[in-house]
Amino acid sequence: MPFTGPDIVVIALVVLVILILFAGIKTVPQGYRYTIERFGRYTRTLEPGLNIIMPFIEQIGAKMNVMEQVLDVPTQEVITKDNASVSADAVAFYQVLNAAEAAYQVANLENAILNLTMTNIRSVMGSMDLDELLSNREVINDRLLRVVDEAVRPWGIKVTRVEIKDIQPPVDLVDAMGRQMKAEREKRAQVLEAEGFRNAQILRAEGAKQSAILEAEGQREAAYREAEARERLAEAEAKATRMVSEAIAAGDINAINYFVAQKYTEAMASIGSAPNSKVVLMPMEASSLIGSLGGIGAIAREVFGDQQQQRAPAPPRAPAAPRSTPVVNPFDPNRE
């Protein structure tokens, strides 16, 4: 059956409506934002899901990825503050927060972020010494993040992280750093050894000091004890002398006999122990010593005549004739 004119018009209208519907219905995937332009001017942003636009009047301008993206920063040469040349590379993470600003505020967004990051890496790392650069990567990362994020904020971009991946000094500089580290550790070892020797000397000196103090205290205590003993001995001798004197004053002949006999015995002991004595004459019988004491008592009775008459003591024995016995030194060279 041939189509007539009205049928063709109806079919054309149906096809046109279907094309208009397909042109006006837009599906936005998750993680993306689409900008809508009306006659070339931005009007709104399409969110993820099913959206309807005005066909032939509105069109999609830019399809922006709002997921967090990774930007690899290539290796570049950096001159540090102390004129050391190092190679550094990094990685940056960013996210689009405002699709319209990211689409219309800057052209070639990734290239702009990359060049901005590289420029700030040179600025931040160039303001630091090599030692500080190698030991403070976290500080470098924080400074880079703060500076780059502040610079890209007008573009509707949020820089979440900037990380320095590697820093490579020149080979000769690495060798010099190795020698420096070795010298530093040797110096530290020598310092520790010197401190140990000093502490040992101090401890020995403290020990000697304490020993001397204890020895001095011991000597002082011994001297005190010795002086106390001599004092007590002197007191005892004084008391004994006083008692003998009182007994003699009271006319006790036995007291003076005891006193004289004691002194006589001590004198004989001193004579016998003298180193220059060769021959010593001394009484060998105890009766001779008693007779000598009796003679001394007779002399005392004559001195204390009046007091002797009250006590009538027995007459003393006649002293026996002392017999002298030579004492021969066996070590005398003149002995035959």
Short mmCIF file of C-alpha atoms in Angstrom, two decimals:
data_model
loop_
_atom_site.label_atom_id
_atom_site.label_comp_id
_atom_site.label_asym_id
_atom_site.label_seq_id
_atom_site.Cartn_x
_atom_site.Cartn_y
_atom_site.Cartn_z
CA MET A 1 0.00 0.00 0.00
CA PRO A 2 1.60 3.23 -1.10
CA PHE A 3 2.01 6.04 1.47
CA THR A 4 0.07 9.13 0.75
CA GLY A 5 1.21 12.64 1.54
CA PRO A 6 -0.41 12.89 4.98
CA ASP A 7 1.09 9.58 6.00
CA ILE A 8 4.57 10.73 5.10
CA VAL A 9 4.05 13.91 7.10
CA VAL A 10 2.92 11.93 10.13
CA ILE A 11 5.89 9.59 9.92
CA ALA A 12 8.25 12.52 9.60
CA LEU A 13 6.70 14.19 12.62
CA VAL A 14 7.08 11.00 14.66
CA VAL A 15 10.71 10.62 13.69
CA LEU A 16 11.30 14.29 14.50
CA VAL A 17 9.72 13.89 17.93
CA ILE A 18 11.87 10.84 18.65
CA LEU A 19 15.00 12.71 17.59
CA ILE A 20 14.02 15.68 19.76
CA LEU A 21 13.45 13.41 22.72
CA PHE A 22 16.82 11.72 22.27
CA ALA A 23 18.47 15.13 21.89
CA GLY A 24 16.79 16.48 25.04
CA ILE A 25 17.40 13.56 27.38
CA LYS A 26 20.93 13.26 28.78
CA THR A 27 22.32 10.65 31.19
CA VAL A 28 25.26 11.71 33.40
CA PRO A 29 27.35 8.87 34.93
CA GLN A 30 28.38 8.83 38.56
CA GLY A 31 31.60 10.78 39.22
CA TYR A 32 31.04 13.27 36.42
CA ARG A 33 29.47 16.69 36.02
CA TYR A 34 28.30 18.13 32.69
CA THR A 35 28.08 21.85 31.99
CA ILE A 36 25.18 23.13 29.90
CA GLU A 37 25.60 26.02 27.48
CA ARG A 38 22.74 27.95 25.89
CA PHE A 39 23.83 29.64 22.71
CA GLY A 40 27.43 29.27 23.92
CA ARG A 41 26.85 30.66 27.41
CA TYR A 42 27.07 28.56 30.58
CA THR A 43 23.76 28.19 32.30
CA ARG A 44 23.86 25.21 34.66
CA THR A 45 25.53 21.91 35.61
CA LEU A 46 23.98 18.51 35.18
CA GLU A 47 24.24 16.13 38.13
CA PRO A 48 24.65 12.34 37.79
CA GLY A 49 21.48 10.59 36.54
CA LEU A 50 18.80 11.39 33.96
CA ASN A 51 18.59 15.03 32.90
CA ILE A 52 16.49 16.90 30.30
CA ILE A 53 17.74 19.81 28.24
CA MET A 54 16.21 21.91 25.49
CA PRO A 55 17.29 20.38 22.19
CA PHE A 56 19.01 22.57 19.64
CA ILE A 57 19.02 25.45 22.14
CA GLU A 58 21.08 23.97 24.97
CA GLN A 59 24.08 21.75 24.55
CA ILE A 60 26.68 20.05 26.71
CA GLY A 61 29.76 22.23 27.17
CA ALA A 62 32.31 20.22 29.23
CA LYS A 63 32.32 16.83 30.84
CA MET A 64 34.24 17.16 34.08
CA ASN A 65 35.52 14.25 36.15
CA VAL A 66 34.94 15.11 39.83
CA MET A 67 36.69 12.01 41.22
CA GLU A 68 40.11 12.36 42.86
CA GLN A 69 42.77 12.16 40.18
CA VAL A 70 46.52 11.49 40.23
CA LEU A 71 48.97 13.72 38.42
CA ASP A 72 52.51 12.43 37.97
CA VAL A 73 55.12 15.21 38.19
CA PRO A 74 58.19 14.37 36.08
CA THR A 75 61.77 14.52 37.37
CA GLN A 76 63.33 17.97 37.42
CA GLU A 77 66.60 19.55 38.50
CA VAL A 78 66.54 21.72 41.62
CA ILE A 79 69.31 23.98 42.97
CA THR A 80 69.25 24.08 46.77
CA LYS A 81 70.08 27.03 48.99
CA ASP A 82 73.67 25.82 49.45
CA ASN A 83 74.12 25.46 45.65
CA ALA A 84 73.72 21.67 45.49
CA SER A 85 72.03 20.24 42.41
CA VAL A 86 69.50 17.48 43.06
CA SER A 87 66.87 15.66 40.99
CA ALA A 88 63.37 15.38 42.40
CA ASP A 89 60.07 13.96 41.22
CA ALA A 90 56.66 14.08 42.85
CA VAL A 91 53.03 13.07 42.58
CA ALA A 92 49.96 15.26 43.14
CA PHE A 93 46.35 14.33 43.94
CA TYR A 94 43.55 16.74 43.07
CA GLN A 95 39.76 16.79 42.82
CA VAL A 96 37.32 19.02 40.90
CA LEU A 97 34.90 20.67 43.31
CA ASN A 98 33.27 23.14 40.93
CA ALA A 99 32.85 21.83 37.39
CA ALA A 100 31.95 25.23 35.92
CA GLU A 101 35.01 27.00 37.32
CA ALA A 102 37.29 24.12 36.32
CA ALA A 103 35.88 24.22 32.80
CA TYR A 104 35.79 27.99 32.19
CA GLN A 105 38.44 29.51 34.53
CA VAL A 106 41.45 27.73 33.07
CA ALA A 107 42.31 26.02 29.82
CA ASN A 108 44.05 22.65 29.86
CA LEU A 109 43.50 22.01 33.53
CA GLU A 110 45.97 19.16 34.05
CA ASN A 111 48.81 21.00 32.30
CA ALA A 112 48.12 24.07 34.44
CA ILE A 113 48.23 22.06 37.70
CA LEU A 114 51.36 20.21 36.56
CA ASN A 115 53.30 23.37 35.73
CA LEU A 116 52.15 25.06 38.92
CA THR A 117 53.31 22.09 41.01
CA MET A 118 56.71 21.92 39.30
CA THR A 119 57.27 25.65 39.79
CA ASN A 120 56.46 25.46 43.49
CA ILE A 121 58.68 22.40 43.95
CA ARG A 122 61.63 24.46 42.67
CA SER A 123 60.66 27.39 44.90
CA VAL A 124 60.17 25.38 48.09
CA MET A 125 63.13 23.04 47.68
CA GLY A 126 65.39 25.83 46.47
CA SER A 127 64.88 27.72 49.73
CA MET A 128 66.29 24.85 51.84
CA ASP A 129 69.76 23.44 52.46
CA LEU A 130 70.63 19.98 51.21
CA ASP A 131 70.70 18.41 54.69
CA GLU A 132 67.36 19.98 55.53
CA LEU A 133 66.00 18.89 52.16
CA LEU A 134 66.93 15.24 52.70
CA SER A 135 65.69 15.03 56.28
CA ASN A 136 62.45 17.05 56.17
CA ARG A 137 60.28 15.59 53.42
CA GLU A 138 57.13 16.00 55.46
CA VAL A 139 57.83 19.71 55.80
CA ILE A 140 58.34 19.97 52.03
CA ASN A 141 55.10 18.09 51.35
CA ASP A 142 53.11 20.32 53.71
CA ARG A 143 54.50 23.53 52.21
CA LEU A 144 53.87 22.34 48.66
CA LEU A 145 50.32 21.28 49.48
CA ARG A 146 49.52 24.61 51.12
CA VAL A 147 50.98 26.71 48.29
CA VAL A 148 49.56 24.71 45.34
CA ASP A 149 46.11 24.35 46.90
CA GLU A 150 45.94 28.09 47.48
CA ALA A 151 46.94 28.74 43.83
CA VAL A 152 44.34 26.40 42.23
CA ARG A 153 41.44 27.39 44.48
CA PRO A 154 40.02 29.94 41.95
CA TRP A 155 39.79 27.10 39.42
CA GLY A 156 37.40 25.09 41.58
CA ILE A 157 40.13 22.51 42.29
CA LYS A 158 41.11 20.98 45.63
CA VAL A 159 44.65 19.61 45.86
CA THR A 160 44.47 16.88 48.49
CA ARG A 161 48.10 15.72 48.58
CA VAL A 162 51.50 16.53 47.12
CA GLU A 163 54.18 13.93 47.80
CA ILE A 164 57.88 14.00 46.92
CA LYS A 165 58.66 10.54 45.59
CA ASP A 166 62.44 10.68 45.32
CA ILE A 167 65.35 13.08 45.77
CA GLN A 168 68.61 12.10 44.07
CA PRO A 169 71.77 14.09 44.84
CA PRO A 170 74.76 13.80 42.46
CA VAL A 171 77.03 10.75 42.83
CA ASP A 172 80.05 12.74 44.03
CA LEU A 173 77.84 14.49 46.58
CA VAL A 174 76.56 11.14 47.83
CA ASP A 175 80.17 9.94 48.29
CA ALA A 176 81.04 13.14 50.17
CA MET A 177 77.99 12.68 52.38
CA GLY A 178 79.08 9.11 53.10
CA ARG A 179 82.55 10.27 54.15
CA GLN A 180 81.01 13.02 56.25
CA MET A 181 78.71 10.56 57.98
CA LYS A 182 81.64 8.22 58.65
CA ALA A 183 83.73 11.06 60.09
CA GLU A 184 80.80 12.20 62.21
CA ARG A 185 80.32 8.72 63.64
CA GLU A 186 84.03 8.35 64.34
CA LYS A 187 84.01 11.69 66.12
CA ARG A 188 80.97 10.62 68.11
CA ALA A 189 82.71 7.39 69.06
CA GLN A 190 85.81 9.30 70.20
CA VAL A 191 83.65 11.70 72.21
CA LEU A 192 81.86 8.79 73.87
CA GLU A 193 85.19 7.11 74.62
CA ALA A 194 86.59 10.32 76.12
CA GLU A 195 83.46 10.78 78.21
CA GLY A 196 83.74 7.20 79.44
CA PHE A 197 87.40 7.71 80.37
CA ARG A 198 86.53 10.95 82.15
CA ASN A 199 83.69 9.32 84.05
CA ALA A 200 86.01 6.46 85.04
CA GLN A 201 88.62 8.94 86.31
CA ILE A 202 85.94 10.82 88.23
CA LEU A 203 84.65 7.62 89.79
CA ARG A 204 88.18 6.54 90.75
CA ALA A 205 88.85 9.97 92.24
CA GLU A 206 85.57 9.81 94.15
CA GLY A 207 86.50 6.36 95.40
CA ALA A 208 89.94 7.54 96.52
CA LYS A 209 88.34 10.54 98.17
CA GLN A 210 85.85 8.40 100.07
CA SER A 211 88.62 5.98 101.01
CA ALA A 212 90.78 8.84 102.33
CA ILE A 213 87.82 10.25 104.24
CA LEU A 214 87.02 6.89 105.79
CA GLU A 215 90.69 6.30 106.62
CA ALA A 216 90.96 9.74 108.23
CA GLU A 217 87.80 9.11 110.19
CA GLY A 218 89.19 5.73 111.27
CA GLN A 219 92.47 7.31 112.35
CA ARG A 220 90.59 10.02 114.22
CA GLU A 221 88.45 7.43 115.94
CA ALA A 222 91.53 5.36 116.79
CA ALA A 223 93.34 8.42 118.12
CA TYR A 224 90.30 9.31 120.16
CA ARG A 225 90.10 5.80 121.56
CA GLU A 226 93.84 5.75 122.26
CA ALA A 227 93.68 9.11 124.00
CA GLU A 228 90.70 7.91 126.00
CA ALA A 229 92.62 4.75 126.95
CA ARG A 230 95.67 6.80 127.96
CA GLU A 231 93.42 9.10 129.96
CA ARG A 232 91.83 6.17 131.74
CA LEU A 233 95.26 4.61 132.32
CA ALA A 234 96.55 7.89 133.71
CA GLU A 235 93.48 8.16 135.91
CA ALA A 236 94.06 4.60 137.13
CA GLU A 237 97.75 5.31 137.79
CA ALA A 238 96.88 8.54 139.57
CA LYS A 239 94.27 6.75 141.62
CA ALA A 240 96.73 3.97 142.46
CA THR A 241 99.42 6.50 143.35
CA ARG A 242 96.95 8.41 145.47
CA MET A 243 95.90 5.26 147.28
CA VAL A 244 99.54 4.27 147.85
CA SER A 245 100.30 7.78 149.07
CA GLU A 246 97.35 7.67 151.43
CA ALA A 247 98.45 4.24 152.68
CA ILE A 248 102.02 5.47 153.18
CA ALA A 249 100.73 8.55 154.97
CA ALA A 250 98.66 6.23 157.16
CA GLY A 251 101.82 4.23 157.97
CA ASP A 252 101.00 1.08 155.95
CA ILE A 253 104.43 -0.50 155.29
CA ASN A 254 102.94 -3.14 152.96
CA ALA A 255 101.76 -0.42 150.58
CA ILE A 256 105.20 1.12 150.24
CA ASN A 257 106.71 -2.36 149.87
CA TYR A 258 104.28 -3.07 147.01
CA PHE A 259 105.01 0.25 145.34
CA VAL A 260 108.78 -0.15 145.57
CA ALA A 261 108.65 -3.78 144.45
CA GLN A 262 106.59 -2.82 141.39
CA LYS A 263 109.03 -0.10 140.35
CA TYR A 264 111.97 -2.41 141.05
CA THR A 265 110.50 -5.14 138.83
CA GLU A 266 109.80 -2.68 135.99
CA ALA A 267 113.35 -1.34 136.20
CA MET A 268 114.79 -4.88 136.02
CA ALA A 269 112.62 -5.65 132.96
CA SER A 270 113.87 -2.48 131.25
CA ILE A 271 117.50 -3.35 131.98
CA GLY A 272 117.07 -6.88 130.65
CA SER A 273 115.47 -5.71 127.39
CA ALA A 274 118.06 -3.01 126.58
CA PRO A 275 119.72 -3.72 123.15
CA ASN A 276 123.20 -2.62 124.30
CA SER A 277 123.30 -4.96 127.30
CA LYS A 278 125.93 -7.64 127.15
CA VAL A 279 126.19 -8.84 130.78
CA VAL A 280 123.47 -8.17 133.35
CA LEU A 281 123.91 -8.88 137.09
CA MET A 282 120.61 -9.64 138.72
CA PRO A 283 119.41 -11.67 141.75
CA MET A 284 118.33 -15.17 140.79
CA GLU A 285 116.54 -16.08 144.04
CA ALA A 286 113.18 -14.75 144.97
CA SER A 287 114.24 -14.58 148.65
CA SER A 288 116.94 -12.06 147.76
CA LEU A 289 114.32 -9.81 146.17
CA ILE A 290 112.10 -10.18 149.25
CA GLY A 291 115.05 -9.38 151.50
CA SER A 292 115.79 -6.25 149.49
CA LEU A 293 112.19 -5.22 149.88
CA GLY A 294 112.45 -5.84 153.60
CA GLY A 295 115.49 -3.52 153.79
CA ILE A 296 113.59 -0.86 151.98
CA GLY A 297 110.74 -1.32 154.47
CA ALA A 298 113.16 -0.79 157.33
CA ILE A 299 114.23 2.51 155.86
CA ALA A 300 110.57 3.49 155.56
CA ARG A 301 110.00 2.65 159.22
CA GLU A 302 112.80 4.93 160.25
CA VAL A 303 111.22 7.76 158.22
CA PHE A 304 107.77 7.17 159.66
CA GLY A 305 109.02 6.42 163.18
CA ASP A 306 106.07 7.58 165.19
CA GLN A 307 103.54 5.86 163.03
CA GLN A 308 105.52 2.59 163.03
CA GLN A 309 105.30 2.28 166.84
CA GLN A 310 101.51 2.00 166.78
CA ARG A 311 101.56 -1.02 164.45
CA ALA A 312 104.52 -3.29 165.68
CA PRO A 313 105.20 -5.28 162.56
CA ALA A 314 107.34 -8.42 162.55
CA PRO A 315 111.06 -7.78 162.02
CA PRO A 316 112.08 -8.34 158.44
CA ARG A 317 114.31 -11.18 157.40
CA ALA A 318 117.92 -10.49 156.88
CA PRO A 319 118.53 -10.17 153.21
CA ALA A 320 120.43 -13.00 151.66
CA ALA A 321 123.60 -12.23 149.87
CA PRO A 322 122.72 -11.77 146.25
CA ARG A 323 124.41 -14.12 143.88
CA SER A 324 125.30 -12.71 140.57
CA THR A 325 125.05 -14.86 137.52
CA PRO A 326 126.45 -13.53 134.29
CA VAL A 327 124.14 -13.63 131.31
CA VAL A 328 126.11 -14.41 128.20
CA ASN A 329 124.94 -13.22 124.81
CA PRO A 330 125.29 -16.12 122.36
CA PHE A 331 125.67 -13.68 119.44
CA ASP A 332 128.59 -11.78 120.99
CA PRO A 333 131.53 -11.83 118.52
CA ASN A 334 134.05 -11.66 121.40
CA ARG A 335 132.79 -14.93 122.88
CA GLU A 336 135.31 -17.72 122.75
#
